[in-house]
Tab-separated table of C-alpha atoms in Angstrom:
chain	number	residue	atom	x	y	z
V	585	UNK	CA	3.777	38.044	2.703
V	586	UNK	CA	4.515	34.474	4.146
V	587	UNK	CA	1.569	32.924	6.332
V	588	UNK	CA	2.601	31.622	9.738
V	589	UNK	CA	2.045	28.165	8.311
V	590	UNK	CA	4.499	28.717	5.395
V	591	UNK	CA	6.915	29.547	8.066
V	592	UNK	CA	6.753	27.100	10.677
V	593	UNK	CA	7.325	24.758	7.226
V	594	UNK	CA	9.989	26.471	6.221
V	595	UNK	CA	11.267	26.069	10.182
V	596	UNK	CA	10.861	22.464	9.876
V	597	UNK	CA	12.655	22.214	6.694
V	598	UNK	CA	15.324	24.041	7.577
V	599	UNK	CA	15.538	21.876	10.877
V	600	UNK	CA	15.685	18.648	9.068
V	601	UNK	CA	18.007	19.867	5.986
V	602	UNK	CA	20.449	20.733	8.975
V	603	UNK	CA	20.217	18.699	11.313
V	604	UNK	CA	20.560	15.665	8.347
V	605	UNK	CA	24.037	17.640	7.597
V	606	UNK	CA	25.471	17.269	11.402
V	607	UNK	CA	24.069	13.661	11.928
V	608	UNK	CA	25.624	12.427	8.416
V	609	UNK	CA	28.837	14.011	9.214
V	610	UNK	CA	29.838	13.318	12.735
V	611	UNK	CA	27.054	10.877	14.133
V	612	UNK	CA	24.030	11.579	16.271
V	613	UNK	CA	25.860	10.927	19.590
V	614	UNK	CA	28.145	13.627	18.554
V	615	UNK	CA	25.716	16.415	17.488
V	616	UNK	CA	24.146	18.572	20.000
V	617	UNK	CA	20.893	20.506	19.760
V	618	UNK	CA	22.339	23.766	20.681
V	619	UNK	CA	24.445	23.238	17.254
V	620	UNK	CA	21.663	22.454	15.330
V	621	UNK	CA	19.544	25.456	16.366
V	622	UNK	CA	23.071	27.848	15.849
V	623	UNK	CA	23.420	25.698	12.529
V	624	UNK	CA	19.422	26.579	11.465
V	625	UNK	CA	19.265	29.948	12.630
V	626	UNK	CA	16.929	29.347	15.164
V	627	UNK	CA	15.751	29.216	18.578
V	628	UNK	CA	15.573	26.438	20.895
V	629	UNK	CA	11.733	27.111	21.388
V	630	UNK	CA	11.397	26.475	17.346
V	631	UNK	CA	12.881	23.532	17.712
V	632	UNK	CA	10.848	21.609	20.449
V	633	UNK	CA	7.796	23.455	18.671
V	634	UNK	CA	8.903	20.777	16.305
V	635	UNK	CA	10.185	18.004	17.774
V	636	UNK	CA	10.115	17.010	21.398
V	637	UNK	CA	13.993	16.227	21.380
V	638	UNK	CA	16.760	15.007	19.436
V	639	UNK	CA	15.885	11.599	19.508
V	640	UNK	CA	12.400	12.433	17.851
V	641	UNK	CA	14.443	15.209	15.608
V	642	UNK	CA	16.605	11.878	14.574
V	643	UNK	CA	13.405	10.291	13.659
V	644	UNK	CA	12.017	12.379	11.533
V	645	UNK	CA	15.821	12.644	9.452
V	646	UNK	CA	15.373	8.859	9.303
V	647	UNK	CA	12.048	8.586	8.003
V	648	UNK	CA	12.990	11.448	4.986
V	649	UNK	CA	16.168	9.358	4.666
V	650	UNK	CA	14.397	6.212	4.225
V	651	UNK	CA	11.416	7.721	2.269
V	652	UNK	CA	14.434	8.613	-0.646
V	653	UNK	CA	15.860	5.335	-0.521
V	654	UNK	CA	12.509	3.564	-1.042
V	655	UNK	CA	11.442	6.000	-3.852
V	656	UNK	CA	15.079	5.509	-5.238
V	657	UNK	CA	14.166	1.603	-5.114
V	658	UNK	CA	10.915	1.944	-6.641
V	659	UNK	CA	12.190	4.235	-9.033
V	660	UNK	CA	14.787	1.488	-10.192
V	661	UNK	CA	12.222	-1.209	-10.326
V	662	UNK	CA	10.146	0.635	-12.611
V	663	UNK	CA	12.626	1.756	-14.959
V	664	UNK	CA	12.984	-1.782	-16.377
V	665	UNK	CA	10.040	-3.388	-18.167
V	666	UNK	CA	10.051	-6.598	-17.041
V	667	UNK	CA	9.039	-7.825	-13.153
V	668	UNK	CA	12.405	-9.626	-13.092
V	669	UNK	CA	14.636	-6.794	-13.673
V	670	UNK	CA	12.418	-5.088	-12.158
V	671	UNK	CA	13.387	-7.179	-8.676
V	672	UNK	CA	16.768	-7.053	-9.615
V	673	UNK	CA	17.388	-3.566	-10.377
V	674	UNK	CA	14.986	-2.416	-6.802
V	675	UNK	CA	17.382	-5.042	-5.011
V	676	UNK	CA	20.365	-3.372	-6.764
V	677	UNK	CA	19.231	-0.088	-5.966
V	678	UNK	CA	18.909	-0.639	-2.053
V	679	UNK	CA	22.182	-1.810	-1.619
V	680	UNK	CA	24.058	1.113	-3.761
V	681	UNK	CA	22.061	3.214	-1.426
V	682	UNK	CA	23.651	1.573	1.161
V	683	UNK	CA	27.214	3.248	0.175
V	684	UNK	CA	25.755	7.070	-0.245
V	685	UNK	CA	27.739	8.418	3.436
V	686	UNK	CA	24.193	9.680	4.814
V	687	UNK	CA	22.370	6.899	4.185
V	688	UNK	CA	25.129	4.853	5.605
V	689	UNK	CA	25.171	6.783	9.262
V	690	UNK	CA	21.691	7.753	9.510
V	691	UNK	CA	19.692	4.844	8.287
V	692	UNK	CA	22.007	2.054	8.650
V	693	UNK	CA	24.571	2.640	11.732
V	694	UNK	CA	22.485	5.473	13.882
V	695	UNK	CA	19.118	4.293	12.963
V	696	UNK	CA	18.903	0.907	14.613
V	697	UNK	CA	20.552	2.067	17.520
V	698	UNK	CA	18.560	5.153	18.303
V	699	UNK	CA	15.222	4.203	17.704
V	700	UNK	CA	15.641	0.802	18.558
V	701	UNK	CA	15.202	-2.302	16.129
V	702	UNK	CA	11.353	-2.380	15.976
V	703	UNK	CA	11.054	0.977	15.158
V	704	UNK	CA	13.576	0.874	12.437
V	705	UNK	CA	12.127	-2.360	11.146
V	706	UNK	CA	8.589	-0.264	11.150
V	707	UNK	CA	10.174	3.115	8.872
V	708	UNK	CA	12.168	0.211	6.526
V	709	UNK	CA	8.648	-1.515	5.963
V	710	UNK	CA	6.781	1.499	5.595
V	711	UNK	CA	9.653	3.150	2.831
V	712	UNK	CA	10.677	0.110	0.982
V	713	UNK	CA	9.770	-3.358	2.087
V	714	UNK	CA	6.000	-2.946	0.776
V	715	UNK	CA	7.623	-2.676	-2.746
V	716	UNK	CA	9.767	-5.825	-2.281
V	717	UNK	CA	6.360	-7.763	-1.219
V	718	UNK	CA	4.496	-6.024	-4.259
V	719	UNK	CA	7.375	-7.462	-7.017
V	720	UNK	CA	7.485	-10.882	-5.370
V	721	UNK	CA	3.592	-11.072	-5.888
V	722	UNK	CA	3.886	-10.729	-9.080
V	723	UNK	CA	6.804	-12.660	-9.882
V	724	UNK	CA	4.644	-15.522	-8.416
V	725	UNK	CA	1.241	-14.531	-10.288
V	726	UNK	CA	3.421	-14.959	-13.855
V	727	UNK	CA	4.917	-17.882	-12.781
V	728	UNK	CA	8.415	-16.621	-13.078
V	729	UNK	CA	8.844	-17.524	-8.890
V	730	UNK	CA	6.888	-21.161	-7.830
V	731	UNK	CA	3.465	-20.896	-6.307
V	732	UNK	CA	4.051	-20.079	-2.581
V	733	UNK	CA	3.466	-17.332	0.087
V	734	UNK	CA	4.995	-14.165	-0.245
V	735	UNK	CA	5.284	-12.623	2.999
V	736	UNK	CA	8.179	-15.016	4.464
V	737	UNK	CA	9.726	-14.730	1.512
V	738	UNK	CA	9.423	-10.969	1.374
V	739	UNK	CA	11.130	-10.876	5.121
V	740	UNK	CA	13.847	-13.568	4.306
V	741	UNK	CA	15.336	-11.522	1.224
V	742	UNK	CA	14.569	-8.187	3.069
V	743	UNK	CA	16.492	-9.590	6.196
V	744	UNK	CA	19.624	-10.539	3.742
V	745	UNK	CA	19.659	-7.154	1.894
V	746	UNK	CA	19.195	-5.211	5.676
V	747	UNK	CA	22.234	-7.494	6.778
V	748	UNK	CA	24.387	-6.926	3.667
V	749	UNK	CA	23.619	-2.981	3.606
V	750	UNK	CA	24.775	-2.988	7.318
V	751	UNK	CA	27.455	-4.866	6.222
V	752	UNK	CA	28.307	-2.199	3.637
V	753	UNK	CA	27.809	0.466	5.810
V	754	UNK	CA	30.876	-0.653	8.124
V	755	UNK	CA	32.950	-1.829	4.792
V	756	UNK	CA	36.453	-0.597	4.076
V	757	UNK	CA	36.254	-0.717	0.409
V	758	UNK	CA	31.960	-0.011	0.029
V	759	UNK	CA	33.233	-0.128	-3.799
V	760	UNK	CA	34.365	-3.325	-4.417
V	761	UNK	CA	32.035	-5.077	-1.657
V	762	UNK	CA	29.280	-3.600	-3.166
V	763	UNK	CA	30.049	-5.447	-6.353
V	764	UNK	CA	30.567	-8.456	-4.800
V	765	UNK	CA	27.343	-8.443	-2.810
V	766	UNK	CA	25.664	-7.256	-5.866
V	767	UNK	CA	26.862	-10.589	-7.819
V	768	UNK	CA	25.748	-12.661	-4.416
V	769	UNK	CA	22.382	-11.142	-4.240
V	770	UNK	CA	22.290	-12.301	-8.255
V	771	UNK	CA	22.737	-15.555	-7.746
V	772	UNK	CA	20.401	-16.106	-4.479
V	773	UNK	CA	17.895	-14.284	-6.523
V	774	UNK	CA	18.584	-16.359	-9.520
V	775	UNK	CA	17.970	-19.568	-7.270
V	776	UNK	CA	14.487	-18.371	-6.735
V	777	UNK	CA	13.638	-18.543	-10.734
V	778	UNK	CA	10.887	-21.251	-11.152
């Protein structure tokens, strides 16, 4: 027998699995909560049990959103042995993540403008941008970046990436623009070597 718990969970999940669908497909100004509760398979009453609106709803698909991309990140970071490929690959990572369609609506054309830019700035440090600080720190401990502080630097590359991924997210051709940026970000990160 399923506890109440266990169910309101399962509520939640559902709520965010669907409600992720509509907003990645047609946008959050176009998705209304009466479809996501017929979508779910669930009443209106579950819902705001939840969430206290749509815009709150929104958040919580943003912060799952940007949770995967940071762990994708991460993930890519540590797959290489070295802190330098490490950087690269994480950086790499980010912006391919730009191109996925739900990351592209949700985190990087919806986002911003739902939430607001501080807020968005707050769920991108909290997923990702702690990583990018963490690999810089190190890259300046070995010596492979010159002795200086890391938190500018941290916010100037995270500002370029955040611009290019937005840039992405509106391209024509996320293919071959992602390849280019990918060979920009390179170089910029190859000016950094010590």
């Amino acid at each position: 027998m399923t506890s109440r718990a266990e169910q309101r969970e399962r509520t939640r999940r559902t709520l965010l699995r669907v409600s992720r669908e509509l907003f990645a497909d047609r946008g959050y100004g176009a998705v209304g909560l009466a479809e996501v509760v017929a979508a779910a398979g669930v009443t209106k009453g579950a819902l705001y049990h939840h969430f206290a609106g749509k815009a709150e709803l929104f958040g919580a698909v943003l912060a799952e959103v940007q949770r995967e991309v940071g762990e994708r990140v991460a993930g890519a970071a540590d797959a290489e042995a070295g802190a330098w490929d490490g950087l690269v690959a994480g950086c790499g990572a980010f912006l391919a993540a730009a191109t996925a369609p739900d990351v592209r609506r949700i985190m990087l054309l919806d986002g911003p403008a739902v939430l607001g830019w501080a807020r968005w700035r707050a769920l991108d440090e909290e997923a990702s941008a702690r990583h990018l600080a963490d690999a810089l720190t190190e890259l300046v401990r070995e010596g492979t970046l010159a002795p200086q502080p890391v938190a500018p630097l941290a916010r100037l590359l995270s500002g370029a990436m955040n611009e290019a991924a937005l840039w992405l997210a509106e391209s024509e051709d996320p293919g071959r623009d992602l390849a280019d940026t990918r060979a920009a970000l390179g170089r910029l990160l190859e000016s950094l070597r010590a």
